[in-house]
Coordinates of C-alpha atoms in Angstrom, one line a residue:
M1 CA 36.7 91.1 -51.3
E2 CA 37.2 92.8 -47.8
K3 CA 35.4 92.1 -45.0
P4 CA 33.2 94.8 -43.4
P5 CA 33.9 96.5 -39.8
F6 CA 32.0 94.6 -37.1
D7 CA 29.2 97.0 -36.5
Q8 CA 27.9 96.7 -40.4
L9 CA 28.2 93.0 -40.1
K10 CA 26.2 93.0 -36.7
K11 CA 23.8 95.3 -38.2
L12 CA 23.5 93.4 -41.8
A13 CA 22.7 89.9 -39.6
S14 CA 20.0 91.6 -37.6
T15 CA 18.6 93.2 -40.3
D16 CA 18.9 91.2 -43.5
P17 CA 20.1 87.9 -42.2
A18 CA 20.2 86.3 -45.6
A19 CA 22.4 89.2 -47.1
F20 CA 24.7 88.0 -44.1
E21 CA 24.9 84.8 -44.9
Q22 CA 25.1 85.2 -48.5
L23 CA 28.3 87.7 -47.8
R24 CA 29.8 85.1 -45.3
S25 CA 29.6 82.5 -48.0
D26 CA 31.0 84.8 -50.6
L27 CA 33.9 85.5 -48.5
L28 CA 34.6 82.4 -47.2
E29 CA 34.9 81.4 -50.8
D30 CA 37.2 83.8 -51.2
F31 CA 39.1 83.0 -48.4
I32 CA 39.4 79.4 -50.2
Q33 CA 40.1 80.7 -53.6
S34 CA 43.3 82.7 -52.0
T35 CA 44.9 79.0 -50.7
P36 CA 46.7 76.6 -52.9
P37 CA 44.5 74.6 -54.9
A38 CA 45.7 71.5 -53.7
H39 CA 44.0 72.6 -50.1
H40 CA 40.4 73.8 -51.4
Q41 CA 38.3 70.6 -51.7
R42 CA 40.1 70.1 -47.6
L43 CA 38.5 73.4 -47.0
R44 CA 35.4 72.9 -48.3
G45 CA 35.0 69.9 -46.7
L46 CA 35.3 71.7 -43.4
Q47 CA 33.3 74.3 -44.1
F48 CA 30.9 72.1 -45.3
V49 CA 31.2 70.3 -41.4
V50 CA 31.4 73.3 -39.7
D51 CA 28.1 74.9 -41.8
S52 CA 26.7 71.7 -41.1
R53 CA 26.8 71.5 -37.2
R54 CA 26.2 75.4 -37.2
S55 CA 22.5 74.5 -39.0
L56 CA 22.4 71.3 -36.8
A57 CA 22.8 73.1 -33.2
K58 CA 19.8 74.4 -31.3
T59 CA 21.0 77.9 -30.3
P60 CA 24.0 80.2 -31.8
V61 CA 26.1 79.3 -28.5
K62 CA 25.4 75.7 -28.8
A63 CA 26.4 76.1 -32.5
M64 CA 29.9 78.1 -31.1
L65 CA 30.9 75.2 -28.5
E66 CA 30.4 72.8 -31.2
I67 CA 32.8 74.5 -33.6
Q68 CA 35.0 75.4 -30.2
S69 CA 35.0 71.8 -29.6
M70 CA 36.1 70.7 -33.6
M71 CA 39.2 73.2 -32.8
H72 CA 40.0 72.0 -29.9
G73 CA 40.0 68.3 -30.9
S74 CA 42.3 68.9 -34.2
L75 CA 44.4 70.8 -31.5
E76 CA 45.1 68.2 -29.4
K77 CA 45.4 66.1 -32.4
L78 CA 48.5 68.0 -33.6
R79 CA 49.8 68.8 -30.3
Q80 CA 50.0 64.8 -30.1
S81 CA 51.4 64.6 -33.4
L82 CA 54.2 66.9 -32.5
N83 CA 55.0 65.1 -29.7
R84 CA 55.3 61.4 -30.8
G85 CA 58.7 60.4 -30.7
R86 CA 59.5 63.2 -27.9
P87 CA 60.8 61.6 -24.4
E88 CA 58.2 62.3 -21.6
H89 CA 59.9 64.6 -19.8
Q90 CA 60.6 66.6 -22.9
R91 CA 57.0 66.9 -23.7
P92 CA 54.9 70.1 -22.9
P93 CA 51.4 69.7 -20.0
S94 CA 48.4 68.3 -22.0
A95 CA 45.9 71.3 -22.0
H96 CA 43.4 68.8 -20.8
K97 CA 45.5 67.6 -17.8
T98 CA 46.1 71.7 -16.9
G99 CA 42.9 73.5 -18.1
N100 CA 39.8 74.4 -15.8
V101 CA 36.1 73.9 -16.5
V102 CA 33.8 76.5 -16.1
S103 CA 30.5 76.1 -15.5
I104 CA 27.6 78.2 -16.9
Q105 CA 24.3 78.9 -15.4
R106 CA 21.4 79.3 -17.5
H107 CA 18.8 81.5 -16.2
H108 CA 15.1 81.0 -16.5

């Protein structure tokens, strides 16, 4: 199944949210099916966690931040795993040590 262009997805999400969610679900399932069978259970488990975070979040922005945090956590674990056993002077700097924090002001 081919993903429709962004503008079509945006229109579908605003005019028929149920159809958008069904399409999203179908596209995700197609992707999972395109991977080796040994990965299916792990990918479905990950999608369950993502969907759970989305449903528990009070706003779409909060959901995005939750999922973004999950991704950063996974990348940090991968970085640590890749650096294990490397001498300290050969390790790249941590994103947490060099990253900038941006404050988002909410206007009422």
